[in-house]
XYZ file of C-alpha atoms in Angstrom:
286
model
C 197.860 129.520 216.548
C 197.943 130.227 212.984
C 196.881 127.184 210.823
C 196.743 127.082 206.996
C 195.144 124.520 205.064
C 196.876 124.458 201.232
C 194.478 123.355 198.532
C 191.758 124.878 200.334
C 189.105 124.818 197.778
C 189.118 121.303 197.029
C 186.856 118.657 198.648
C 189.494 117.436 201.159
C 190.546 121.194 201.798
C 186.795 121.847 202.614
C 186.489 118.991 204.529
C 189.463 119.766 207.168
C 188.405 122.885 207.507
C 185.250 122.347 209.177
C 186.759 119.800 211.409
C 189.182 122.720 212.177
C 185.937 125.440 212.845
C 184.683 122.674 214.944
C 187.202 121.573 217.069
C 189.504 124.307 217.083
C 187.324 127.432 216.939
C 190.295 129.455 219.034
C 192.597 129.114 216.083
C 193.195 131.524 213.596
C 192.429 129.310 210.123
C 193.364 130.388 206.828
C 192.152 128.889 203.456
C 194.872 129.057 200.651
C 194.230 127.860 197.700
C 193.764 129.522 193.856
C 190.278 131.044 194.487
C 190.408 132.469 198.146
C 187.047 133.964 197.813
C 185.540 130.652 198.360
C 186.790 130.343 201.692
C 184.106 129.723 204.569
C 182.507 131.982 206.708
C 185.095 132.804 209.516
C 188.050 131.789 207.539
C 190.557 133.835 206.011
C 191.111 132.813 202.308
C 194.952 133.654 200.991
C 195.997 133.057 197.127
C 198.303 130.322 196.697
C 198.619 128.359 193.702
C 201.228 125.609 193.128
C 202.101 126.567 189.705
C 202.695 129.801 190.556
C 205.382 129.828 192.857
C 205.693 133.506 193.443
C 202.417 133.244 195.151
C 203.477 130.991 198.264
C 205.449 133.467 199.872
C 202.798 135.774 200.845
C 200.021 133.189 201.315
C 202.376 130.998 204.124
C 203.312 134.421 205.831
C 202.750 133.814 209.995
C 201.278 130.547 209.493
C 202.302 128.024 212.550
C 201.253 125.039 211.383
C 200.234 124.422 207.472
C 198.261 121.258 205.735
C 199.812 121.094 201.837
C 197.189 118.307 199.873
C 198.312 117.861 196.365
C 195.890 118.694 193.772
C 194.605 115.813 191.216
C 196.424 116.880 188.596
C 197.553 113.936 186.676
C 199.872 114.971 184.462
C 203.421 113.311 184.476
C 205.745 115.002 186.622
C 203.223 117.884 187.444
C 202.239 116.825 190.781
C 205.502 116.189 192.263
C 206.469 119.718 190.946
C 203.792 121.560 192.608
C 204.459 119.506 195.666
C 208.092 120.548 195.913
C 206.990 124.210 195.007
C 204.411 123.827 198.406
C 207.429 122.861 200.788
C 209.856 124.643 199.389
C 207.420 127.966 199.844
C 206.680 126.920 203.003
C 209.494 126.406 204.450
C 211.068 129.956 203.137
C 208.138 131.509 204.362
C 209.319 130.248 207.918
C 206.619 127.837 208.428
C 207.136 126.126 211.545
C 205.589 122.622 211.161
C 204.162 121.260 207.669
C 201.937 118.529 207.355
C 201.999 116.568 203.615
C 198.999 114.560 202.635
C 200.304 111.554 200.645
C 199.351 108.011 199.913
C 199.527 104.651 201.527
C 202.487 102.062 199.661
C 204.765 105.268 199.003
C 207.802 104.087 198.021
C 210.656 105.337 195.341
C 209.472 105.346 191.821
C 210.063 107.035 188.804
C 207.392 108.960 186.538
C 204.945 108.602 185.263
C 204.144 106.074 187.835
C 201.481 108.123 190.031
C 203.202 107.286 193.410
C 206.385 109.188 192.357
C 204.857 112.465 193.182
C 203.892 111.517 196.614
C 207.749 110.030 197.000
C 209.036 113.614 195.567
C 207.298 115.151 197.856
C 207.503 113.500 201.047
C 211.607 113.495 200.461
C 211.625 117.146 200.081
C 209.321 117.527 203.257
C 211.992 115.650 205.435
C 215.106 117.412 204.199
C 214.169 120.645 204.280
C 211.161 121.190 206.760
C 211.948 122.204 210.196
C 208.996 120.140 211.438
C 207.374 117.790 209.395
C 204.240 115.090 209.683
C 203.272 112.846 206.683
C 199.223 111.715 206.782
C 199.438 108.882 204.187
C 195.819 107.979 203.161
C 194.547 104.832 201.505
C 191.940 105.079 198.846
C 189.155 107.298 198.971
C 185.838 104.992 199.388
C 184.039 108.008 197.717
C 186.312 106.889 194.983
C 185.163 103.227 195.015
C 181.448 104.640 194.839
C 181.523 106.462 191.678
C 182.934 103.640 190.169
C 180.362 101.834 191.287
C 177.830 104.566 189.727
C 179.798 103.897 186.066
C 180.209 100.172 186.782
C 176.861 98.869 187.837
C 175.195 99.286 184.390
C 177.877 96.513 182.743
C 177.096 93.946 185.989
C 180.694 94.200 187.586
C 183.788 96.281 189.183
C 186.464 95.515 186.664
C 190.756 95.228 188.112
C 194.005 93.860 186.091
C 194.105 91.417 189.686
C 191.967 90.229 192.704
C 193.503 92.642 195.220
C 192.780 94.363 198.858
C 192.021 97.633 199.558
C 191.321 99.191 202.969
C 189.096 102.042 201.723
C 188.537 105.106 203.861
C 186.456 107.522 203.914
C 187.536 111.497 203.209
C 185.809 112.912 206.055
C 187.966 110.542 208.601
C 190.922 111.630 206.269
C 189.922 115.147 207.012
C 189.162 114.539 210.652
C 192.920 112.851 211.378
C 194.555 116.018 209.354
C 192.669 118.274 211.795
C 193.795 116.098 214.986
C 197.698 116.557 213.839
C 197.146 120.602 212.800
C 196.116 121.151 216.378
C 197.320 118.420 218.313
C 200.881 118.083 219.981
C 203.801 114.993 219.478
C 203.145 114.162 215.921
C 206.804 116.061 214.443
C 208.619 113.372 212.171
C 205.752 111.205 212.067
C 204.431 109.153 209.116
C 200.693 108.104 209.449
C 198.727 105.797 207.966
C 194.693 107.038 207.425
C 192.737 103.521 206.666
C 189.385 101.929 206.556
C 188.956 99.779 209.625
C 189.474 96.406 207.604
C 191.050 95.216 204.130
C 188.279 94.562 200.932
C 188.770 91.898 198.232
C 187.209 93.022 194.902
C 184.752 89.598 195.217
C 183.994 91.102 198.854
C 183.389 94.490 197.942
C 181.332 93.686 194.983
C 179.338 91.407 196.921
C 178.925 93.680 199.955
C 177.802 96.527 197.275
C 175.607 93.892 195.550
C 174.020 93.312 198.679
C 173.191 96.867 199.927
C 171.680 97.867 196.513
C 169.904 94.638 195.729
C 171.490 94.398 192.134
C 173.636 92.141 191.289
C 177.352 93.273 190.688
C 180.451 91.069 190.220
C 183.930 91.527 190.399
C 186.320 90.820 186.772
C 190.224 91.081 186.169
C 191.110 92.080 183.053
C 194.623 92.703 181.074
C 196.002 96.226 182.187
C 196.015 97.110 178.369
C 192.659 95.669 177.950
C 191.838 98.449 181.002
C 193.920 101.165 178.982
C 192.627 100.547 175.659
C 188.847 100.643 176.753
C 189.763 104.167 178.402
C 191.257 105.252 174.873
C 188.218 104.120 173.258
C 185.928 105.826 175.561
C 187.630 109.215 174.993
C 189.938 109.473 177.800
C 193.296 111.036 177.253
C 196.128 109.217 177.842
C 197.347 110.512 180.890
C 194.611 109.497 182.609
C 194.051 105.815 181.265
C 197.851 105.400 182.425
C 197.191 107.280 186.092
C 193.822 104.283 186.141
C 195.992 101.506 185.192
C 198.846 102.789 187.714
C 196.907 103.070 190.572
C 195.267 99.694 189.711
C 198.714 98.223 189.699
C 198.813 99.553 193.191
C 196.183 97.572 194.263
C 197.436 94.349 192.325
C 200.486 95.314 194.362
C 198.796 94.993 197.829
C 200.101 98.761 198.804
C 196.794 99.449 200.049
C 196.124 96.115 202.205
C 197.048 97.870 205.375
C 195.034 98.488 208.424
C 196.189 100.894 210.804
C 194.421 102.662 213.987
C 195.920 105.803 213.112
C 192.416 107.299 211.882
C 191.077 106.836 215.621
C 194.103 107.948 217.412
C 194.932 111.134 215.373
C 190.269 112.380 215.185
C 189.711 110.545 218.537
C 186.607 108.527 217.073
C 187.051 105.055 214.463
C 186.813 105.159 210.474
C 183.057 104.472 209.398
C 182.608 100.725 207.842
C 182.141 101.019 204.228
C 178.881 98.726 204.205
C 177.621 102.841 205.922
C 178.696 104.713 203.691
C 177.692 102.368 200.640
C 174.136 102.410 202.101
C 174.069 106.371 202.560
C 174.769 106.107 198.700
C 173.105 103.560 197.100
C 170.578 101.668 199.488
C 167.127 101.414 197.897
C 164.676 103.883 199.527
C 161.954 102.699 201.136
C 159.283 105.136 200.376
């Protein structure tokens, strides 16, 4: 089977692909993303860029079974544009089954909120794909830690509400892509990829407190109090708007849902975050 993985040079991209090498070594893999020459050892690297269109036909050609991850670019309206431009490349290149990574809480919504690319996408992907899985993933906890790393000098994790978030790691992400590229019965399918329990901020201050043995609180503040501080520090204003949107998604609760799709799609459960904190920021000992 041939099995492409779109956005291919990207941590995620990376990240699937050596689940793939691992547990799918029989499969013909192929890397496609906008520099092809980094693809792995035993990987085939293909060009395919988003924003160039012309270049999906060729780099989709035989594939059976293709990952598409969107790329991080924040940008109103960007996103969802190179997310149609993925399916609709795939599925004239006669793709047979396309897999979208999206994000948990998708729901209609307008620009430049930064869920409305995920919704573009994902109605494109039903319409017009002739198979078609949707991996929704909650927050990355890698995420979570470099906040932490640009948080921890003022004393707290700062959110416009309290909120819960089941964070998840991007290697299980990875791992539960890999389990629907080469597994069987997940066509029309709409998974869930979450940590194995819901965090408040308090709790996931206090659990990071605890691991580093500094202390580290948890404050809500005004979502323009959030924007303006991200002017100030030099951030353009796409971005302070994507922060403050995604925040909103957490005020929301979109991301307070815990699912078992992580260990029924990589056949093994989501690490706790109080691990992957520690591998991060634990104290050493020597």
């Amino acid at each position: 089977m041939n099995i492409g993985v779109g956005g291919a040079s990207g941590k995620l991209g990376q990240a699937v692909l050596r689940e793939l090498q691992a547990r799918a070594p029989a499969h013909r893999l192929i890397a496609i993303s906008r520099t092809p020459e980094q693809a792995p050892a035993g990987v085939e690297g293909r060009l395919g860029d988003y924003d160039r269109p012309e270049t999906l036909a060729k780099a989709y050609a035989g594939l059976d079974r293709l990952l598409l991850i969107p790329t991080s670019d924040m940008r109103p309206g960007m996103r969802g544009d190179q997310n149609i431009a993925g399916i609709r490349g795939a599925v004239a290149a006669g793709v047979k089954h396309i897999v979208l990574m999206s994000a948990a809480g998708t729901r209609e919504e307008e620009e430049p909120a930064i869920g409305a690319s995920y919704w573009r996408g994902e109605q494109e992907l039903i319409k017009t794909a002739p198979k078609w899985t949707v991996l929704r993933m909650n927050y990355y906890a890698e995420s979570l830690l470099d906040e932490v790393q640009t948080s921890a000098a003022q004393g707290a994790l700062a959110g416009i509400a309290e909120n819960r978030v089941a964070f998840v790691s991007r290697d299980d992400i990875a791992a539960a892509a890999a389990g629907i590229l080469i597994g069987d019965g997940h066509a029309g399918a709409i998974y869930n990829a979450t940590g194995s329990r819901s965090y408040t901020g308090a709790e996931r201050a206090a659990l990071i407190s605890e691991v580093m043995g500094k202390p580290l609180g948890y404050i809500t503040v005004p979502a323009e109090t959030l924007r303006a501080g991200m002017i100030e520090a030099g951030l353009p204003d796409f971005v302070a708007n994507a922060v403050v949107s995604i925040q909103s998604i957490f005020a929301d609760g979109a991301l307070d849902i815990v699912t078992g799709d992580i260990e029924k799609l990589a056949g093994r459960p989501p690490r706790e975050l109080r691990d992957l904190v520690s591998e991060r920021f634990k104290p050493s000992t020597n």
